[in-house]
Every structure is written in structure tokens, then in C-alpha cells.
Short mmCIF file of C-alpha atoms in Angstrom, two decimals:
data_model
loop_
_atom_site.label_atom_id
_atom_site.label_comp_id
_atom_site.label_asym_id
_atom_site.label_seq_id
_atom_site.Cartn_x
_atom_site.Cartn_y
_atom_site.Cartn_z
CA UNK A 80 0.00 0.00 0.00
CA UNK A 81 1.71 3.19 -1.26
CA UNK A 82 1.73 5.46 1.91
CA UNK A 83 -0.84 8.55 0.49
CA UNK A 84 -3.24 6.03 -0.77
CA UNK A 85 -6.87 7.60 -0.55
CA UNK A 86 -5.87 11.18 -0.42
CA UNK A 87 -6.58 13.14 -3.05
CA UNK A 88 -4.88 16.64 -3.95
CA UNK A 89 -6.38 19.30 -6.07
CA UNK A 90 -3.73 21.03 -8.21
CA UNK A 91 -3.45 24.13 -9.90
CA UNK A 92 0.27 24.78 -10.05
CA UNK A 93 2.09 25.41 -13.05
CA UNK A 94 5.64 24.86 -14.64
CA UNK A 95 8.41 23.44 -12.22
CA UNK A 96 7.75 24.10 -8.22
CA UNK A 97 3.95 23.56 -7.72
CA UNK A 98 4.12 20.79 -10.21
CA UNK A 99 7.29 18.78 -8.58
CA UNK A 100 5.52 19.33 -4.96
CA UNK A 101 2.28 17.26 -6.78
CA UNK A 102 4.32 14.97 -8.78
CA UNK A 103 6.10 13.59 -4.75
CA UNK A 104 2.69 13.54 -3.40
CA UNK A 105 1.60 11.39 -6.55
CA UNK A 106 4.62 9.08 -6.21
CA UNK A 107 3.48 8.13 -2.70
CA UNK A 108 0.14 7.27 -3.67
CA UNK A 109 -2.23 10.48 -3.81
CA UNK A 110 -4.59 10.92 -6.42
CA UNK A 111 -3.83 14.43 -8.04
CA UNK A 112 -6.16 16.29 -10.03
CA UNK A 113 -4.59 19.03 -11.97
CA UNK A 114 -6.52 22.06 -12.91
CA UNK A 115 -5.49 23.50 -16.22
CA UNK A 116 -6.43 26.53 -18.41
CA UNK A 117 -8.63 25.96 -21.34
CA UNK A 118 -7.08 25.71 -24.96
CA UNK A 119 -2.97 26.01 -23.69
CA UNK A 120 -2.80 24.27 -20.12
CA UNK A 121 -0.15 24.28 -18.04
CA UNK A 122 3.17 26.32 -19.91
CA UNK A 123 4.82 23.20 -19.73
CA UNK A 124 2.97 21.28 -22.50
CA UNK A 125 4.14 23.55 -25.03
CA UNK A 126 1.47 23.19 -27.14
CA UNK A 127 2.01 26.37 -29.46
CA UNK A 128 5.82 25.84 -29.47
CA UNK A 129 6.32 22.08 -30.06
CA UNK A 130 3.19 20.76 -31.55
CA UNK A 131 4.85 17.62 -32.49
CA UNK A 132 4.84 16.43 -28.88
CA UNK A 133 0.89 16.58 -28.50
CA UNK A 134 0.92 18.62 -25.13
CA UNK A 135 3.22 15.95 -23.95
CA UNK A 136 6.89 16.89 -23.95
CA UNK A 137 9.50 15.16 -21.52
CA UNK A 138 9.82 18.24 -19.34
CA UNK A 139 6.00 18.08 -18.71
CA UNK A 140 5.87 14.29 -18.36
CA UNK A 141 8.82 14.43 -15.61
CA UNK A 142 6.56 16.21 -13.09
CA UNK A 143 2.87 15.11 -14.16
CA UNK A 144 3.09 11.49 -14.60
CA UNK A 145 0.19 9.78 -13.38
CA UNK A 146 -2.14 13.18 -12.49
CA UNK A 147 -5.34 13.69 -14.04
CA UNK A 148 -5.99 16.49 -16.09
CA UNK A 149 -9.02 18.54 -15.78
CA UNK A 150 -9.90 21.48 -17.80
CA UNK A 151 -11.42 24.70 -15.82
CA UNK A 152 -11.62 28.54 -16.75
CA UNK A 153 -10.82 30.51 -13.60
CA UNK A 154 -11.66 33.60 -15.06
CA UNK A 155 -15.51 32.57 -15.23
CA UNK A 156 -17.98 32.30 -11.99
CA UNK A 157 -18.65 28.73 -13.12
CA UNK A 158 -15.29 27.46 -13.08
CA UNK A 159 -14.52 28.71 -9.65
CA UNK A 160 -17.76 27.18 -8.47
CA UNK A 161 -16.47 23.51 -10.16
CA UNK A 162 -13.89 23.95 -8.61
CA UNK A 163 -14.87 24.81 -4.98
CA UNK A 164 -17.38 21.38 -5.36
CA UNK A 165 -14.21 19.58 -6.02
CA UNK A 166 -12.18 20.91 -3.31
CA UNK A 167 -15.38 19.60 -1.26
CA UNK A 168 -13.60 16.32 -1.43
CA UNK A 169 -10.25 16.87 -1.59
CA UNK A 170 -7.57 16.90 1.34
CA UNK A 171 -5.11 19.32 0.14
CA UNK A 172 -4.98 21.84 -2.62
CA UNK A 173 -1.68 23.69 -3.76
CA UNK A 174 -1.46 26.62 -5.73
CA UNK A 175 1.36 28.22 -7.24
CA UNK A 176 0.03 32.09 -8.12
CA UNK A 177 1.65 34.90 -7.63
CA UNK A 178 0.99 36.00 -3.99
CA UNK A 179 -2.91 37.63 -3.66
CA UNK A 180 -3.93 35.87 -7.20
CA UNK A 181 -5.50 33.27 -5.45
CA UNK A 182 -7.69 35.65 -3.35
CA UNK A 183 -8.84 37.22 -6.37
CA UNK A 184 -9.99 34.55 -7.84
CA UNK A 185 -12.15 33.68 -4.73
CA UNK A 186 -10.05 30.65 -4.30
CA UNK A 187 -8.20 31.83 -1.61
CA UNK A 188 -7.60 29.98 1.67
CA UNK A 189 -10.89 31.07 3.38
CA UNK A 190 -12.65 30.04 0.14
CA UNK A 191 -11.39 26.69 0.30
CA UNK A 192 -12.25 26.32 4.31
CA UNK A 193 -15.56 27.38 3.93
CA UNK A 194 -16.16 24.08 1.46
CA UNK A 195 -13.63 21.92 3.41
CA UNK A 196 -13.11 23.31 6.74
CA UNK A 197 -9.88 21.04 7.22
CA UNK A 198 -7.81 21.38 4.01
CA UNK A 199 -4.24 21.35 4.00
CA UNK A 200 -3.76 24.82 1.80
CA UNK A 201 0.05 25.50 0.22
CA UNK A 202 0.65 28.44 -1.54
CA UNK A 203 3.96 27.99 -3.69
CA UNK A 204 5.68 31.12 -4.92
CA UNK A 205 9.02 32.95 -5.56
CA UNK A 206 9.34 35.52 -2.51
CA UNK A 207 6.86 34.24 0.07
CA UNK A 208 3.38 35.62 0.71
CA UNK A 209 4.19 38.60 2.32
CA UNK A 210 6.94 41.37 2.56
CA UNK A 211 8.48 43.66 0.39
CA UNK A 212 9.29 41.72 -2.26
CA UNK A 213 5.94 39.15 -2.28
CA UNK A 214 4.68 40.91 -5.30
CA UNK A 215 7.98 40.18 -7.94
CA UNK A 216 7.76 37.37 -10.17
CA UNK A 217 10.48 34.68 -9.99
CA UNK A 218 12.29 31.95 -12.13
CA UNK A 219 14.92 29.75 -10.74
CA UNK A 220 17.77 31.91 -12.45
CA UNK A 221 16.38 35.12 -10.90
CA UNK A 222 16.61 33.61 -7.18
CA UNK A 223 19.84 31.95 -7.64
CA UNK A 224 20.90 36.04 -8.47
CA UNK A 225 18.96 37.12 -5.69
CA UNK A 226 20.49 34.91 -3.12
CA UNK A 227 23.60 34.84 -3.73
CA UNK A 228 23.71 30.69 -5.22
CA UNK A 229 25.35 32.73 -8.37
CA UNK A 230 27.92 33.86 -6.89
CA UNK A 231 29.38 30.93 -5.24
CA UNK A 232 30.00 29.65 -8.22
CA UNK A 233 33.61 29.52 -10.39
CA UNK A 234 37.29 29.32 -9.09
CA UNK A 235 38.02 33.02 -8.86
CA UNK A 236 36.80 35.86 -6.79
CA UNK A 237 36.43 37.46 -10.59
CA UNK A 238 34.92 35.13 -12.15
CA UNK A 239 31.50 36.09 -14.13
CA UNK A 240 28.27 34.69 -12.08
CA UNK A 241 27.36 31.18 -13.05
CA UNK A 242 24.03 29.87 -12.05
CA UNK A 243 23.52 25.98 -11.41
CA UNK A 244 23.16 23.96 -14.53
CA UNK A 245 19.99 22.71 -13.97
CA UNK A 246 16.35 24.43 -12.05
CA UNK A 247 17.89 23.10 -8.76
CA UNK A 248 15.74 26.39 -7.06
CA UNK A 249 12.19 24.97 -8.72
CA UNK A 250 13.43 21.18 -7.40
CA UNK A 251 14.06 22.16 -4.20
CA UNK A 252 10.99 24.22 -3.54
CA UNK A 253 8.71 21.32 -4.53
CA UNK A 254 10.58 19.11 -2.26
CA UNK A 255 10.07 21.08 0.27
CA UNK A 256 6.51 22.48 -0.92
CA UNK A 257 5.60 18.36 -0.38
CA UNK A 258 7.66 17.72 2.54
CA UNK A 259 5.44 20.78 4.11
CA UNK A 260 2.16 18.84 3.03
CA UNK A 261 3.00 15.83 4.44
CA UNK A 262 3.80 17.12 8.00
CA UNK A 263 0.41 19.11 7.78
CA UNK A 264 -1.55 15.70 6.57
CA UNK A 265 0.78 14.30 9.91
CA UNK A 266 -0.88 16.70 11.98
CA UNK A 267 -4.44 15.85 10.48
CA UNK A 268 -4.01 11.77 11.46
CA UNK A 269 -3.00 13.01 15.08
CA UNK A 270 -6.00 15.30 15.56
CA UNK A 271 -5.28 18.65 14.85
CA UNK A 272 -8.40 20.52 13.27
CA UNK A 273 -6.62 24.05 13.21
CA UNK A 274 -6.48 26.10 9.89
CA UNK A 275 -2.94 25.08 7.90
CA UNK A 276 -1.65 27.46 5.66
CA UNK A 277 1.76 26.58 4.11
CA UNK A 278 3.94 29.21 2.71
CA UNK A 279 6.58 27.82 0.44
CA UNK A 280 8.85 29.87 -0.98
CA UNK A 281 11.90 29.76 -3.58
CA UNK A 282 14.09 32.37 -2.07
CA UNK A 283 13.38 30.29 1.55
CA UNK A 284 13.85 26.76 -0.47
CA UNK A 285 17.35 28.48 -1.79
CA UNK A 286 18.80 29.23 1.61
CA UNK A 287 17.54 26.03 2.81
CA UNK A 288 20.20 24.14 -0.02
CA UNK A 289 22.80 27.02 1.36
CA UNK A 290 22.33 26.25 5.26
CA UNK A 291 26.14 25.62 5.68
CA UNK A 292 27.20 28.66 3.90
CA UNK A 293 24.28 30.79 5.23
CA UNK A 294 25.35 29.78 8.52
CA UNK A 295 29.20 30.67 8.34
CA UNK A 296 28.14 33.64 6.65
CA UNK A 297 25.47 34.92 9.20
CA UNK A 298 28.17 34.06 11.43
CA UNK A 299 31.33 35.94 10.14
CA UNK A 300 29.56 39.15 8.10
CA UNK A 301 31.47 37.46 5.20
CA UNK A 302 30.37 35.84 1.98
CA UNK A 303 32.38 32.70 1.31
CA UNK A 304 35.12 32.08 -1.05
CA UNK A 305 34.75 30.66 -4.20
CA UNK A 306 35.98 26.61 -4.36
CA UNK A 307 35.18 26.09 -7.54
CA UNK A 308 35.57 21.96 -8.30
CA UNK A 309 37.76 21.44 -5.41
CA UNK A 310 36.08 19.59 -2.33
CA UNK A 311 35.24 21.79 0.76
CA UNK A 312 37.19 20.33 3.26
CA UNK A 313 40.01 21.95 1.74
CA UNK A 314 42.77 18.67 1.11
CA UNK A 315 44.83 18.99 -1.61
CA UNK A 316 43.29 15.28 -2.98
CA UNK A 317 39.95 16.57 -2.99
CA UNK A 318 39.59 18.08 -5.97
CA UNK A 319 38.57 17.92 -10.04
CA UNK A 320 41.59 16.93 -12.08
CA UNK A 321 42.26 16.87 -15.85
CA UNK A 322 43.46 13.57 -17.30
CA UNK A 323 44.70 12.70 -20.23
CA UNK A 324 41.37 11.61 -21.14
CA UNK A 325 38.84 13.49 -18.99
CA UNK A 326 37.96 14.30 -16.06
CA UNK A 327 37.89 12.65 -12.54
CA UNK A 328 36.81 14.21 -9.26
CA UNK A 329 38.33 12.48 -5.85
CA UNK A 330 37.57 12.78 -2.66
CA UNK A 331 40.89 12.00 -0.81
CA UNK A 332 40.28 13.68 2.45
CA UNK A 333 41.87 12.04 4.95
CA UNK A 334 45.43 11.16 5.57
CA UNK A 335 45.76 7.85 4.69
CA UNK A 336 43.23 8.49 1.34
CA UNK A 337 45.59 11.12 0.11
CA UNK A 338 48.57 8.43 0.67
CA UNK A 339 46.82 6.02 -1.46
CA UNK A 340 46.07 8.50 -4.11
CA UNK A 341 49.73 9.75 -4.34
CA UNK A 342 50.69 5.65 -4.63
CA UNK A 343 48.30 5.10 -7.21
CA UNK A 344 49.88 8.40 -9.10
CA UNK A 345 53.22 7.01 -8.73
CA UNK A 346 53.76 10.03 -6.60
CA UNK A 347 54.25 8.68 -3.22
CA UNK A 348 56.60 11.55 -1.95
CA UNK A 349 53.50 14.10 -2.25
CA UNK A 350 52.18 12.99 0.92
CA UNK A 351 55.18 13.48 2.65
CA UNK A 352 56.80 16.22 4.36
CA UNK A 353 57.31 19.30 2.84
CA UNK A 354 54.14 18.64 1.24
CA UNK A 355 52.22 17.98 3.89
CA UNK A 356 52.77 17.97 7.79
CA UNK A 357 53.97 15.47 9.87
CA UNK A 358 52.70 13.25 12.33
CA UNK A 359 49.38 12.81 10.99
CA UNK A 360 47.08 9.71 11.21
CA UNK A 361 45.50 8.12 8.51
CA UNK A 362 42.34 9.31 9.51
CA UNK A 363 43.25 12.76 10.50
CA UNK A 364 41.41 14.91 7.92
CA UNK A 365 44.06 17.58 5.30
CA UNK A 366 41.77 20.39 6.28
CA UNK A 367 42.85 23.31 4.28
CA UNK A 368 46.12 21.77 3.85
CA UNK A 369 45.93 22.51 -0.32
CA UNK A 370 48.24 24.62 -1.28
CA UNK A 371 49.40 25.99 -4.78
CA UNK A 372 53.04 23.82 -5.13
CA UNK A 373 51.45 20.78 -4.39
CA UNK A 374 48.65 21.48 -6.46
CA UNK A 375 50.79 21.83 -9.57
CA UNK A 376 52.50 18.56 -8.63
CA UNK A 377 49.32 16.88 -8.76
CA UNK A 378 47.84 18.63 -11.31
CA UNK A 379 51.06 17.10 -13.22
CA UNK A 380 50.67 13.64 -12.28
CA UNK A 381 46.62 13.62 -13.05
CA UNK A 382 47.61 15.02 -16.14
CA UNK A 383 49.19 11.82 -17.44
CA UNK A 384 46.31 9.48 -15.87
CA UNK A 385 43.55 7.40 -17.60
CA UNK A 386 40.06 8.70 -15.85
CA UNK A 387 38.21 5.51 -16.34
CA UNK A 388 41.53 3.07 -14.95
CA UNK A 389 41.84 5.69 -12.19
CA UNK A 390 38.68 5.63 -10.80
CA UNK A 391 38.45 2.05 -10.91
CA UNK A 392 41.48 1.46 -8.99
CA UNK A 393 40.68 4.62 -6.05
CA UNK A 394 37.11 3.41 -5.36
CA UNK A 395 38.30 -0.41 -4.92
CA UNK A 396 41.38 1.15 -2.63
CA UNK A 397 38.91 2.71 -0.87
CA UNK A 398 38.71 6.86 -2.51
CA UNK A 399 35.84 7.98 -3.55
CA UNK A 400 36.19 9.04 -6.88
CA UNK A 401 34.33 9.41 -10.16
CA UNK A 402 35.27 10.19 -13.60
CA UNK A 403 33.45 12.96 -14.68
CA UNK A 404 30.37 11.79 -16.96
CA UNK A 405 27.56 13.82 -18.86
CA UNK A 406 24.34 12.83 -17.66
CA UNK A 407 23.59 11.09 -21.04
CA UNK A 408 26.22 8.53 -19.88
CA UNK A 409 25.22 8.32 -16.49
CA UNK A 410 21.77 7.46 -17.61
CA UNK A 411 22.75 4.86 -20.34
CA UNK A 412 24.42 3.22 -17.27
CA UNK A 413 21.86 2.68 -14.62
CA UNK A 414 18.69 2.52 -17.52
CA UNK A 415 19.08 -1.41 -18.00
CA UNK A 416 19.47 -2.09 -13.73
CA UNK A 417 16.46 0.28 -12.95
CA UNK A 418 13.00 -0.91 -13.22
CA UNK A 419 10.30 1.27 -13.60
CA UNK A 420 12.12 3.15 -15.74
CA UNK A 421 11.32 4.13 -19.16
CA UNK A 422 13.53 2.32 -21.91
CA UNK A 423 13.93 2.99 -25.65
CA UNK A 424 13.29 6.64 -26.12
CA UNK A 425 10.10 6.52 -23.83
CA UNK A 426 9.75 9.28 -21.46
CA UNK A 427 10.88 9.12 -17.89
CA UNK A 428 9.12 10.16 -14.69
CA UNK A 429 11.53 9.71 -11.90
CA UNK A 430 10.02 9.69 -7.93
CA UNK A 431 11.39 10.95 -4.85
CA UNK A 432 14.99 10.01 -3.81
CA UNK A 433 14.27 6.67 -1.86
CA UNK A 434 13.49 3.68 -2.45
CA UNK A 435 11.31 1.00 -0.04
CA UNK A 436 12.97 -1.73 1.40
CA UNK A 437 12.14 -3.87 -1.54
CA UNK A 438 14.37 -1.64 -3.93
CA UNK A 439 11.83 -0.58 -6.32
CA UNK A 440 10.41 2.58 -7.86
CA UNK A 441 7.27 3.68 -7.77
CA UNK A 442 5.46 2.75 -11.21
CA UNK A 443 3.52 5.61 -12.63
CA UNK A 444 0.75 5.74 -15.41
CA UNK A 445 1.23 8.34 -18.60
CA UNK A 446 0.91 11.95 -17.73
CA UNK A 447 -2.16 13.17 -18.88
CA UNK A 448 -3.41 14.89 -22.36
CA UNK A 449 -4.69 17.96 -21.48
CA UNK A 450 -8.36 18.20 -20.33
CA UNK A 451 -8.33 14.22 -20.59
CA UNK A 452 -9.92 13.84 -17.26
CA UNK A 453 -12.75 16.71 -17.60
CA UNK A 454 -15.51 15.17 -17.88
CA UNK A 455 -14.86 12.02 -15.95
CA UNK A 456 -14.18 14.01 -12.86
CA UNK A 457 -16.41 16.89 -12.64
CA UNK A 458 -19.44 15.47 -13.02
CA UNK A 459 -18.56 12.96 -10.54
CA UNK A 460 -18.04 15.23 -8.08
CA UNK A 461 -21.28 15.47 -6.27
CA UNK A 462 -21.08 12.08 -6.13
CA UNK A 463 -17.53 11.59 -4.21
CA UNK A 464 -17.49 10.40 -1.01
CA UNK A 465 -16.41 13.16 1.29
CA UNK A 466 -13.00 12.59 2.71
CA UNK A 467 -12.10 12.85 6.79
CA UNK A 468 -8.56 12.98 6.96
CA UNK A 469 -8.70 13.55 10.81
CA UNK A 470 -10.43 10.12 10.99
CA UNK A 471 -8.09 8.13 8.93
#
């Protein structure tokens, strides 16, 4: 039994955040039922900019595998009344607007109580629901500028900003968006009937994947250096080196790691005196013992290495290493050893980062065309067994 079985979760988020948040809670066994604009849907389906994928591109199908869709116009008195007779029913709703949109729309948390007095009601959005800058719009590059994530990217104090590769501000605020929902629907099972609200925000989600360096920096006054690929324990063997082949990142922290690494380099005398003090233990960590002479004498010896033969022979000695792979080969790795996950071109919808006991991934159905739910849901409403989530 999948652990949200029986709740259901009315949806009308958008994009990446709101729609990750839903796409956990659907992983775990909630029935979602995403509310989309008439015509275009949610942005994601690209509909007007890549028509060959139907409304269902890969970026969409990540997030909404498994939801159903169900087409409702907002804008008019009737779809706000469809769906108010859903949220009758449901046991949380999430909404991604920008802040006060919601209210507008007479959809706003009082709304929603006076249908369902004990709905779980999560409002997703870039700067948090109040304060000075509640009213800005956000995408996950504009927050990683905000907050500083930019910045702590690159080698050199000079470098140009760099944001992450990938949405990691979106990711993280879903996570967290459905990490929020499930300690509220925690709260339901043990009795609480009190109003929840949940305010999820990026720019809170962004310091939240910065605690260490927020900390040091609330701490000091000081932002912190740049590290660029080297590790942040500061040893001289934890670090991204060029090979004559590649790449490979190691993670030769301690003493007796970085003693192994120089052996397997042929370079035992780098983890000797002058290099490196004396007296230390194997396990004594080389805290901020890199310095620029020894890094050109490794840098040296990498330079002459085979990645692949490398990392092979540090992991079984017992450093962490990796050569450094594009996600294409990654994927083309672990695709045959993973079920539940799609094969030969199809699209993949990956779940939260766990797995049960059992070692397998959630299987989820198709994400949905859009509208393909409509009229199998709404009229069904009235019909839907009311829901007590304090009684389950």
C-alpha cells in the first residue's frame, strides 16, 4: 500500500515548483487532479511551441506522470464554483500564483475552508506571501541572483556569475513544498483541526540548499570564497583533475586516502613532508592543507592518468572518486538495472529520492493529455465520497 493512498490533492500549479511538490505527493500514492487553463494548459505542454509532442513533452511528463488532467476557466464564476465542489472532497490543494492571485480569484484559503473546513492549503511562490518583495515574479535563475547561489560559483573571486546547470531552485521548492504537506496531513491523522496554511517559498527553499554557507556567513559578516571543483574540506586530494582523457573528481580527504592517491599516481613523496605535515594519522582529515606547489605537482601527475583506470582502482582502494560523466552517460548506465524506468526513447518520470525496502520505484501511469480527465471528474463530483482525513 503506497503510503498517500486515498488522499486526493487538487492542483493548480504550473511549470516546475507547484508541479514537482504534486508529482512527490503522486509518487506516494495520492490521487492528483490538476486544474489547467482551457485551450494552452499548463506552460509546460508547449502546445504552441512544439506541436509535435501533443501537449506531452518530456519536461511536462517528468513532473505530471500519473495526475489527471481537468480542464477549468478561472476567469468565469462557473469554473470557480467547479472547482470549490471539487475541493469539497479533496484533502489538500496547492497553488502556485503569484501571492494575492488566489484571493482574487475567490479561491483563496478562506474560500477553500468554507467548502472543506480542514484542508491542507500551500501556496507555492518565488518571494513568500508577504513582505516587500511578495509581489515580484520569480524563475529559478532570478533567485539563484537574488540569493547569492550565483555567486558561489567559479574558481576566482572574478569570475562572471554562473548559475547551477539545472532548475535546482524549482526542485528544491517542490521538495520542500511536499515535505510541508506531508507534516500538515501528519498533523491531520493526530487530531489537529486548526487552519494550515503553508507558505513555500523559492528564495526560503534556496537558503535552505545554502544552510552551511548561510550559517558561516550569518556568522562571520562574510560571503564565502569561491571553491570552484575542489572539495570543501580543503585537502589537496579533494579536488577535479584533468586527465589525459577526462575528467575525474576524488575525494581523498583524509590522511591515509591522500597516501593512497599519491601511490596510485606514482607520486608517493607528495604525501610526505614538505608537502604535507607530519605526524598525521590516517584518519586525521588535510583540512585546508591545499596549497598551490602541491597542487601543480598533482595537477602534473593527473595530467598523465587514464580517468576511467583511475577511478576504478581509487574506489576499490577505498577513494571515492568518479570520472566525470555527462548525464547522457550516467543514464545509459543505470537505464538497464532500474525498473520502472522508461527504456527505448520513452519518457521518464523519476520519484522521490528513496526507495522502499524492496528496492523498487514507484510505477507511474502516462501523464495526462490535457483536459483528458474533464468530464470524468467533474461530473462525478457530487457524487464523491467526502474525505475525513482527521479520521483516517
Amino acid at each position: 500500500m503506497q503510503p498517500l493512498e486515498g488522499f486526493r490533492v487538487l492542483d493548480l500549479t504550473h511549470v516546475l515548483a507547484g508541479p514537482c511538490a504534486t508529482h512527490h505527493l503522486r509518487c506516494l500514492g495520492a490521487e492528483v487532479i490538476k486544474i489547467e487553463r482551457p485551450g494552452s494548459g499548463d506552460p509546460m505542454r508547449a502546445l504552441t511551441m512544439q506541436p509535435e509532442h501533443g501537449g506531452l513533452p518530456p519536461g511536462f511528463r517528468a513532473l505530471n506522470a500519473g495526475k489527471k488532467s481537468v480542464v477549468v476557466d478561472l476567469s468565469a464564476p462557473e469554473g470557480r464554483a467547479a472547482v470549490l465542489r471539487l475541493a469539497e472532497g479533496v484533502d489538500v490543494f496547492v497553488e502556485n500564483f503569484r501571492p494575492g492571485v488566489a484571493r482574487r480569484l475567490g479561491l483563496g484559503p478562506e474560500d477553500l475552508r468554507a467548502v472543506r473546513p480542514d484542508i491542507v492549503y500551500c501556496s507555492i511562490s518565488g518571494w513568500g506571501q508577504s513582505g516587500p518583495n511578495s509581489g515580484y515574479g520569480a524563475y529559478d535563475h532570478v533567485i539563484q541572483a537574488a540569493t547569492g547561489m550565483m555567486t558561489l560559483q567559479g574558481s576566482q573571486a572574478n569570475d562572471a556569475p554562473v548559475k547551477v546547470g539545472f532548475p535546482i531552485v524549482d526542485i528544491a521548492t517542490g521538495i520542500s513544498a511536499a515535505e510541508a504537506i506531508l507534516a500538515a496531513l501528519i498533523r491531520r491523522l493526530r487530531g489537529d483541526t486548526s487552519p494550515i496554511t503553508l507558505d513555500v517559498s523559492m528564495v526560503d527553499s534556496a537558503l535552505a540548499l545554502m544552510s552551511g554557507p548561510a550559517a558561516m556567513t550569518l556568522a562571520t559578516g562574510r560571503a564565502p570564497e569561491r571553491v570552484g571543483n575542489r572539495g570543501f574540506v580543503g585537502s589537496p586530494g579533494a579536488e577535479t583533475f584533468a586527465t589525459m582523457d577526462g575528467h575525474i573528481s576524488v575525494a581523498a580527504n583524509t590522511m591515509g586516502q591522500f597516501v593512497t592517491l599519491c601511490r596510485l599516481l606514482e607520486r608517493p613523496e607528495l604525501a610526505a613532508p614538505p608537502f604535507v605535515p607530519a605526524g598525521l594519522a590516517s584518519g586525521d582529515f588535510l583540512a585546508n592543507v591545499a596549497n598551490e606547489p602541491l597542487r601543480v605537482e598533482l595537477k602534473q601527475a593527473f595530467a598523465s592518468a587514464d580517468a576511467a583506470e583511475l577511478d576504478l582502482a581509487l574506489n576499490a582502494a577505498g577513494v571515492p572518486a568518479a570520472k566525470v560523466r555527462d548525464l547522457s552517460e550516467y543514464l545509459r548506465d543505470i537505464y538497464p538495472a532500474t525498473p520502472g524506468i522508461g527504456m527505448n526513447g520513452e519518457p521518464v518520470a523519476l520519484g522521490p529520492a528513496f526507495r522502499w525496502q524492496e528496492g523498487q520505484r514507484p510505477a507511474l501511469p502516462p501523464a495526462p493529455r490535457l483536459g483528458a480527465d474533464t468530464h470524468s471528474v467533474l461530473p462525478a463530483v457530487s457524487n464523491h465520497p467526502r474525505r475525513d482525513a482527521s479520521s483516517s
